[in-house]
Short mmCIF file of C-alpha atoms in Angstrom, two decimals:
data_model
loop_
_atom_site.label_atom_id
_atom_site.label_comp_id
_atom_site.label_asym_id
_atom_site.label_seq_id
_atom_site.Cartn_x
_atom_site.Cartn_y
_atom_site.Cartn_z
CA MET N 3 36.54 -36.92 -34.75
CA ARG N 4 36.30 -34.49 -37.66
CA LEU N 5 36.18 -30.68 -37.28
CA ILE N 6 34.21 -28.69 -39.86
CA ALA N 7 34.46 -24.92 -39.54
CA SER N 8 33.39 -21.89 -41.53
CA GLU N 9 35.67 -18.98 -42.45
CA HIS N 10 33.85 -16.36 -40.29
CA ARG N 11 34.26 -13.61 -42.87
CA SER N 12 32.83 -10.21 -42.01
CA ASP N 13 31.24 -9.46 -45.39
CA GLY N 14 27.54 -10.38 -45.23
CA ALA N 15 27.18 -12.11 -48.60
CA ARG N 16 30.43 -14.04 -48.25
CA ARG N 17 29.52 -15.00 -44.69
CA LEU N 18 26.23 -16.44 -45.94
CA LEU N 19 28.05 -18.42 -48.63
CA ASP N 20 30.44 -19.76 -45.99
CA ILE N 21 27.49 -20.90 -43.89
CA VAL N 22 25.89 -22.66 -46.86
CA ALA N 23 29.17 -24.36 -47.78
CA THR N 24 29.68 -25.50 -44.18
CA GLN N 25 26.15 -26.92 -44.05
CA LEU N 26 26.79 -28.91 -47.22
CA ARG N 27 30.06 -30.32 -45.83
CA ILE N 28 28.30 -31.37 -42.63
CA ILE N 29 25.47 -33.06 -44.54
CA ALA N 30 27.96 -34.87 -46.77
CA ALA N 31 29.85 -36.15 -43.71
CA ALA N 32 26.73 -37.19 -41.75
CA PRO N 33 26.44 -40.77 -43.17
CA ARG N 34 29.99 -41.50 -41.90
CA THR N 35 29.50 -39.74 -38.57
CA GLY N 36 27.95 -41.09 -35.40
CA LEU N 37 27.33 -37.70 -33.80
CA LEU N 38 27.29 -34.04 -34.81
CA TYR N 39 28.24 -31.43 -32.16
CA LEU N 40 27.14 -28.04 -33.46
CA ARG N 41 26.74 -24.52 -32.13
CA ALA N 42 23.06 -23.62 -32.34
CA HIS N 43 22.15 -21.12 -35.05
CA PRO N 44 18.87 -20.65 -36.92
CA LEU N 45 20.62 -21.24 -40.25
CA ALA N 46 21.97 -24.59 -39.03
CA LEU N 47 18.58 -26.27 -39.50
CA PRO N 48 19.50 -28.03 -42.79
CA ALA N 49 22.54 -29.66 -41.19
CA VAL N 50 20.56 -30.76 -38.14
CA LEU N 51 17.58 -32.01 -40.15
CA PHE N 52 19.54 -34.00 -42.71
CA SER N 53 21.94 -35.37 -40.11
CA ARG N 54 19.03 -36.76 -38.12
CA LEU N 55 17.39 -38.18 -41.26
CA LEU N 56 20.69 -39.90 -42.09
CA GLY N 57 20.89 -41.50 -38.66
CA CYS N 58 23.44 -39.13 -37.13
CA LYS N 59 22.85 -37.99 -33.55
CA VAL N 60 23.07 -34.27 -32.79
CA ILE N 61 24.17 -32.21 -29.79
CA LEU N 62 23.52 -28.46 -30.01
CA GLU N 63 25.55 -25.96 -27.98
CA VAL N 64 23.49 -22.92 -26.99
CA ASN N 65 25.48 -19.74 -26.27
CA GLY N 66 22.58 -17.28 -26.25
CA SER N 67 18.83 -16.88 -26.15
CA GLY N 68 18.47 -16.85 -29.94
CA ASP N 69 18.38 -13.06 -30.25
CA ASP N 70 22.09 -12.81 -31.11
CA VAL N 71 21.66 -13.00 -34.88
CA PHE N 72 19.05 -10.24 -34.87
CA ILE N 73 21.20 -7.97 -32.67
CA ALA N 74 24.39 -8.49 -34.66
CA HIS N 75 22.54 -8.25 -38.01
CA PRO N 76 19.54 -5.91 -37.58
CA GLY N 77 18.55 -6.42 -41.22
CA THR N 78 17.46 -9.98 -40.40
CA ALA N 79 14.59 -8.71 -38.21
CA VAL N 80 12.14 -9.15 -41.08
CA LEU N 81 12.99 -12.88 -41.08
CA ARG N 82 12.61 -13.26 -37.32
CA PRO N 83 9.40 -15.40 -37.33
CA LEU N 84 10.90 -17.81 -39.86
CA LEU N 85 14.32 -18.02 -38.19
CA SER N 86 12.79 -18.43 -34.73
CA ARG N 87 10.75 -21.40 -35.95
CA ALA N 88 13.88 -22.86 -37.52
CA GLY N 89 15.65 -22.60 -34.18
CA SER N 90 12.78 -24.21 -32.26
CA LEU N 91 12.62 -27.10 -34.73
CA GLN N 92 16.34 -27.75 -34.24
CA TYR N 93 15.87 -28.13 -30.49
CA ARG N 94 13.09 -30.66 -30.99
CA LEU N 95 15.21 -32.66 -33.43
CA THR N 96 18.39 -32.72 -31.36
CA ASN N 97 19.39 -35.54 -29.03
CA HIS N 98 20.89 -33.23 -26.40
CA VAL N 99 21.49 -29.52 -25.73
CA VAL N 100 24.51 -28.02 -23.97
CA THR N 101 24.10 -24.49 -22.58
CA VAL N 102 26.91 -22.24 -21.37
CA THR N 103 24.95 -20.91 -18.36
CA PRO N 104 22.36 -22.37 -15.95
CA GLY N 105 20.01 -19.56 -16.96
CA LEU N 106 20.06 -20.71 -20.57
CA ALA N 107 19.41 -24.27 -19.36
CA ARG N 108 16.25 -23.04 -17.63
CA LEU N 109 15.24 -21.21 -20.82
CA MET N 110 15.72 -24.36 -22.90
CA ALA N 111 13.70 -26.42 -20.38
CA ALA N 112 10.64 -24.53 -21.61
CA LYS N 113 11.27 -25.90 -25.11
CA ILE N 114 12.52 -29.48 -24.57
CA SER N 115 12.78 -32.06 -21.81
CA ALA N 116 15.10 -31.00 -18.98
CA GLY N 117 16.69 -34.44 -19.18
CA LYS N 118 18.13 -33.52 -22.57
CA ILE N 119 19.92 -30.38 -21.25
CA THR N 120 23.35 -29.97 -19.65
CA ALA N 121 24.96 -26.69 -18.54
CA LEU N 122 28.73 -26.48 -19.21
CA THR N 123 30.36 -23.06 -19.14
CA ASN N 124 32.87 -21.67 -21.64
CA GLY N 125 36.55 -21.86 -20.80
CA ALA N 126 40.09 -21.34 -22.08
CA PRO N 127 43.07 -23.66 -22.71
CA LEU N 128 45.57 -24.12 -19.90
CA ARG N 129 48.44 -23.30 -22.30
CA LEU N 130 47.47 -19.60 -22.09
CA SER N 131 48.61 -19.55 -18.47
CA SER N 132 52.20 -19.84 -19.69
CA LEU N 133 51.86 -16.38 -21.28
CA ALA N 134 50.99 -14.65 -17.99
CA GLN N 135 53.27 -11.71 -17.16
CA GLU N 136 53.35 -8.48 -15.21
CA PRO N 137 51.54 -5.60 -16.94
CA GLY N 138 53.36 -3.00 -18.99
CA ARG N 139 53.41 0.76 -18.55
CA PRO N 140 51.62 3.07 -19.03
CA PRO N 141 48.46 1.32 -17.78
CA VAL N 142 46.25 -0.04 -20.58
CA VAL N 143 42.76 -1.50 -20.22
CA ILE N 144 41.39 -3.52 -23.15
CA PHE N 145 37.94 -4.24 -24.52
CA PHE N 146 38.11 -6.98 -27.14
CA GLY N 147 35.59 -9.10 -29.00
CA GLU N 148 32.39 -8.52 -30.96
CA LEU N 149 31.55 -4.81 -31.10
CA ALA N 150 27.78 -5.23 -30.74
CA SER N 151 25.35 -3.35 -28.49
CA TRP N 152 24.68 -6.37 -26.27
CA GLN N 153 28.40 -6.52 -25.42
CA GLY N 154 28.15 -3.21 -23.54
CA ILE N 155 30.42 -1.15 -25.79
CA GLU N 156 28.25 1.93 -25.13
CA THR N 157 28.91 1.52 -21.40
CA VAL N 158 32.65 1.27 -22.05
CA LEU N 159 32.70 4.42 -24.18
CA ALA N 160 30.55 6.30 -21.65
CA ALA N 161 32.88 5.25 -18.82
CA LYS N 162 35.91 6.46 -20.76
CA ALA N 163 34.25 9.80 -21.50
CA SER N 164 33.10 10.30 -17.91
CA GLY N 165 35.04 12.39 -15.46
CA HIS N 166 35.53 9.26 -13.35
CA TRP N 167 37.93 7.43 -15.67
CA PRO N 168 41.40 7.45 -14.03
CA ASP N 169 43.99 9.82 -15.43
CA GLY N 170 46.84 8.23 -17.33
CA VAL N 171 45.00 4.99 -18.10
CA ARG N 172 44.63 4.20 -21.79
CA LEU N 173 41.75 2.25 -23.32
CA GLU N 174 42.22 -0.04 -26.32
CA ILE N 175 39.27 -1.45 -28.26
CA ILE N 176 39.93 -4.52 -30.41
CA GLY N 177 37.32 -6.15 -32.62
CA SER N 178 34.76 -5.61 -35.33
CA GLY N 179 30.99 -5.40 -35.54
CA SER N 180 28.04 -3.06 -35.77
CA MET N 181 29.43 -0.67 -33.10
CA ALA N 182 32.90 -0.37 -34.66
CA SER N 183 32.13 3.05 -36.12
CA ALA N 184 31.17 4.39 -32.68
CA ALA N 185 34.46 3.15 -31.23
CA GLU N 186 36.45 4.60 -34.12
CA THR N 187 34.71 7.98 -33.80
CA ALA N 188 35.40 8.11 -30.05
CA ALA N 189 39.07 7.33 -30.67
CA GLN N 190 39.39 10.24 -33.09
CA SER N 191 38.57 12.75 -30.35
CA ASP N 192 40.36 11.03 -27.44
CA PRO N 193 44.15 10.58 -27.68
CA THR N 194 44.08 8.04 -24.81
CA LEU N 195 41.61 5.77 -26.62
CA THR N 196 42.89 3.51 -29.42
CA PHE N 197 40.67 1.57 -31.82
CA ARG N 198 42.64 -1.29 -33.38
CA GLY N 199 39.92 -3.11 -35.28
CA ARG N 200 40.16 -6.87 -35.70
CA LEU N 201 43.52 -8.48 -34.85
CA PRO N 202 44.84 -12.06 -35.07
CA GLN N 203 44.03 -14.06 -31.95
CA ALA N 204 47.67 -14.56 -30.99
CA GLU N 205 48.25 -10.80 -31.06
CA VAL N 206 45.11 -10.20 -28.99
CA HIS N 207 46.35 -12.64 -26.36
CA GLU N 208 49.74 -10.92 -26.30
CA ARG N 209 48.19 -7.49 -25.80
CA VAL N 210 45.78 -8.80 -23.13
CA ALA N 211 48.65 -10.43 -21.19
CA GLU N 212 50.46 -7.05 -21.10
CA SER N 213 47.38 -5.04 -20.08
CA TYR N 214 46.23 -4.06 -16.61
CA ALA N 215 42.72 -5.42 -17.17
CA THR N 216 40.09 -6.31 -19.75
CA LEU N 217 36.41 -5.39 -19.80
CA SER N 218 33.48 -7.77 -20.28
CA VAL N 219 30.52 -5.61 -19.36
CA GLN N 220 27.53 -6.95 -21.29
CA SER N 221 24.34 -4.90 -21.13
CA GLY N 222 21.45 -5.94 -18.92
CA ARG N 223 19.06 -4.01 -21.16
CA VAL N 224 19.34 -6.63 -23.89
CA ARG N 225 17.05 -9.64 -23.45
CA ARG N 226 19.63 -12.16 -24.66
CA ASN N 227 21.83 -11.39 -21.63
CA LEU N 228 19.18 -11.94 -18.96
CA HIS N 229 19.86 -15.69 -18.84
CA GLY N 230 23.53 -15.21 -17.93
CA VAL N 231 26.64 -14.69 -20.04
CA ALA N 232 29.83 -16.73 -20.36
CA PRO N 233 32.00 -15.10 -23.05
CA LEU N 234 35.24 -16.80 -24.01
CA LYS N 235 37.19 -13.60 -23.37
CA VAL N 236 36.55 -13.79 -19.63
CA ALA N 237 38.17 -17.22 -19.35
CA GLU N 238 40.95 -16.26 -21.79
CA SER N 239 41.86 -13.09 -19.88
CA LEU N 240 41.90 -14.80 -16.50
CA MET N 241 43.96 -17.71 -17.85
CA LEU N 242 46.49 -15.10 -19.06
CA GLY N 243 46.63 -13.73 -15.52
CA THR N 244 44.84 -10.51 -16.49
CA PRO N 245 41.94 -9.37 -14.28
CA VAL N 246 38.56 -8.91 -15.96
CA ILE N 247 35.96 -6.39 -14.89
CA LEU N 248 32.65 -8.01 -15.76
CA SER N 249 28.93 -7.36 -15.49
CA ASP N 250 26.95 -9.04 -12.73
CA LEU N 251 24.57 -10.89 -15.06
CA GLY N 252 25.06 -14.50 -13.96
CA GLY N 253 26.98 -17.20 -15.77
CA HIS N 254 30.69 -16.43 -15.36
CA SER N 255 30.01 -13.77 -12.72
CA ASP N 256 28.27 -16.37 -10.50
CA VAL N 257 31.15 -18.83 -10.93
CA LEU N 258 33.71 -16.14 -10.03
CA LYS N 259 31.77 -14.73 -7.07
CA GLY N 260 31.70 -18.28 -5.73
CA VAL N 261 35.51 -18.22 -5.42
CA GLY N 262 35.73 -14.71 -3.96
CA TYR N 263 36.43 -12.76 -7.16
CA ARG N 264 35.43 -9.12 -6.66
CA TRP N 265 36.01 -7.20 -9.91
CA ILE N 266 32.30 -7.32 -10.81
CA VAL N 267 30.06 -4.30 -11.52
CA PRO N 268 26.33 -3.80 -12.12
CA ALA N 269 25.46 -3.88 -15.82
CA ASP N 270 25.04 -0.57 -17.68
CA SER N 271 26.86 1.46 -15.01
CA PRO N 272 29.59 3.57 -16.69
CA VAL N 273 30.52 5.57 -13.57
CA GLU N 274 30.92 2.45 -11.44
CA LEU N 275 32.91 0.84 -14.24
CA ALA N 276 35.27 3.83 -14.49
CA GLU N 277 35.74 3.89 -10.72
CA MET N 278 36.48 0.16 -10.63
CA VAL N 279 39.08 0.61 -13.37
CA GLY N 280 40.73 3.22 -11.16
CA ALA N 281 40.64 0.97 -8.10
CA LEU N 282 42.05 -2.01 -10.00
CA VAL N 283 44.88 0.05 -11.51
CA ALA N 284 45.74 1.48 -8.09
CA GLU N 285 45.81 -1.97 -6.47
CA THR N 286 47.90 -3.36 -9.32
CA ASP N 287 50.46 -0.57 -8.88
CA ALA N 288 50.46 -1.25 -5.14
CA GLY N 289 51.27 -4.92 -5.81
CA THR N 290 48.10 -6.35 -4.25
CA VAL N 291 46.75 -7.88 -7.49
CA ARG N 292 48.66 -11.13 -8.05
CA ARG N 293 48.65 -12.28 -11.67
CA ASP N 294 49.46 -15.87 -10.72
CA ALA N 295 46.44 -15.95 -8.41
CA ILE N 296 44.22 -14.59 -11.19
CA SER N 297 45.43 -17.29 -13.58
CA ALA N 298 44.92 -19.95 -10.90
CA ILE N 299 41.22 -19.05 -10.71
CA ALA N 300 40.84 -19.88 -14.41
CA GLN N 301 43.00 -22.99 -14.19
CA GLU N 302 40.84 -24.37 -11.39
CA ASN N 303 37.41 -23.30 -12.65
CA LEU N 304 37.46 -22.42 -16.36
CA SER N 305 39.93 -24.69 -18.15
CA TRP N 306 38.93 -26.21 -21.50
CA GLU N 307 40.69 -29.38 -20.41
CA ALA N 308 38.30 -29.95 -17.50
CA ILE N 309 35.25 -28.74 -19.39
CA GLY N 310 36.29 -30.79 -22.41
CA LYS N 311 36.45 -33.96 -20.27
CA LYS N 312 32.86 -33.35 -19.16
CA THR N 313 31.84 -32.70 -22.78
CA ALA N 314 33.55 -35.90 -23.94
CA ASP N 315 31.72 -37.90 -21.25
CA LEU N 316 28.43 -36.36 -22.39
CA ILE N 317 29.13 -37.17 -26.04
CA GLU N 318 29.96 -40.79 -25.17
CA GLY N 319 26.73 -41.03 -23.19
CA VAL N 320 24.63 -39.69 -26.05
CA ILE N 321 26.30 -42.06 -28.54
CA ALA N 322 25.60 -44.97 -26.21
CA GLU N 323 21.90 -44.15 -25.98
CA THR N 324 19.43 -46.14 -28.04
CA ALA N 325 18.83 -44.30 -31.31
CA ALA N 326 15.90 -41.93 -31.03
#
């Protein structure tokens, strides 16, 4: 197995160059590769096309409806017809599609044969469970990840500014993206809100493990979320033993409701979010929120090790199939 990754730089022009360079490395490796496993992206068409022409099988992982690139980079809207066609062509060329929610699997079934689709949720490595600890004081709640409108950052800021946010509870926002300026502006006028920008992953995990809770409250007003959401940060937080308050949009919320998890709120509901933060902090201080039990939920339902085994079995099955 060979891993080919881009640098994920934030600067637009450099990011585009990274994508082009990654595509070229994939194409160069295709003749020596039996299968390419690639996260779906409209700009990945060259890699998919040339890999198939060179006899390499392709599995695409679908993490969203296809609107993500236009939400995160509004300037690409003018290219939407072209990029949408590029995405559709990839699905027709691929040997198999993996989606991170059942809702996305149903969406893809309208584009390709249902027999070529498998739903496997996102997860987190079991090693994170070793970092679980009791939360520090004073209480801190963290929002981390991509600061884009579909991630519900407006709901988080509205909850913090509401009169329902619990006294003495700090909010930290970690990440970068199109809504970073809104988070930074809010922090300037609220001494209990800290905007930290982008941090190394290890530091993020450390801060999350020490926090009372994290927030994963994606917006239901954004079409890309209506097929369910399964962000990595939900599995990471739970594996660290830290409760997550998340939107009831399907995907991870359905998995967690199935095991009795209750820190779930309606999407786009800042007052209910603020009140749930208060309830969770109060229960944590009362000792009724067990961090080991929170981590056990992730270990049993959202571990990369278990999900990876299913992915490996799928890959072996696709390789064994007669070449398309």
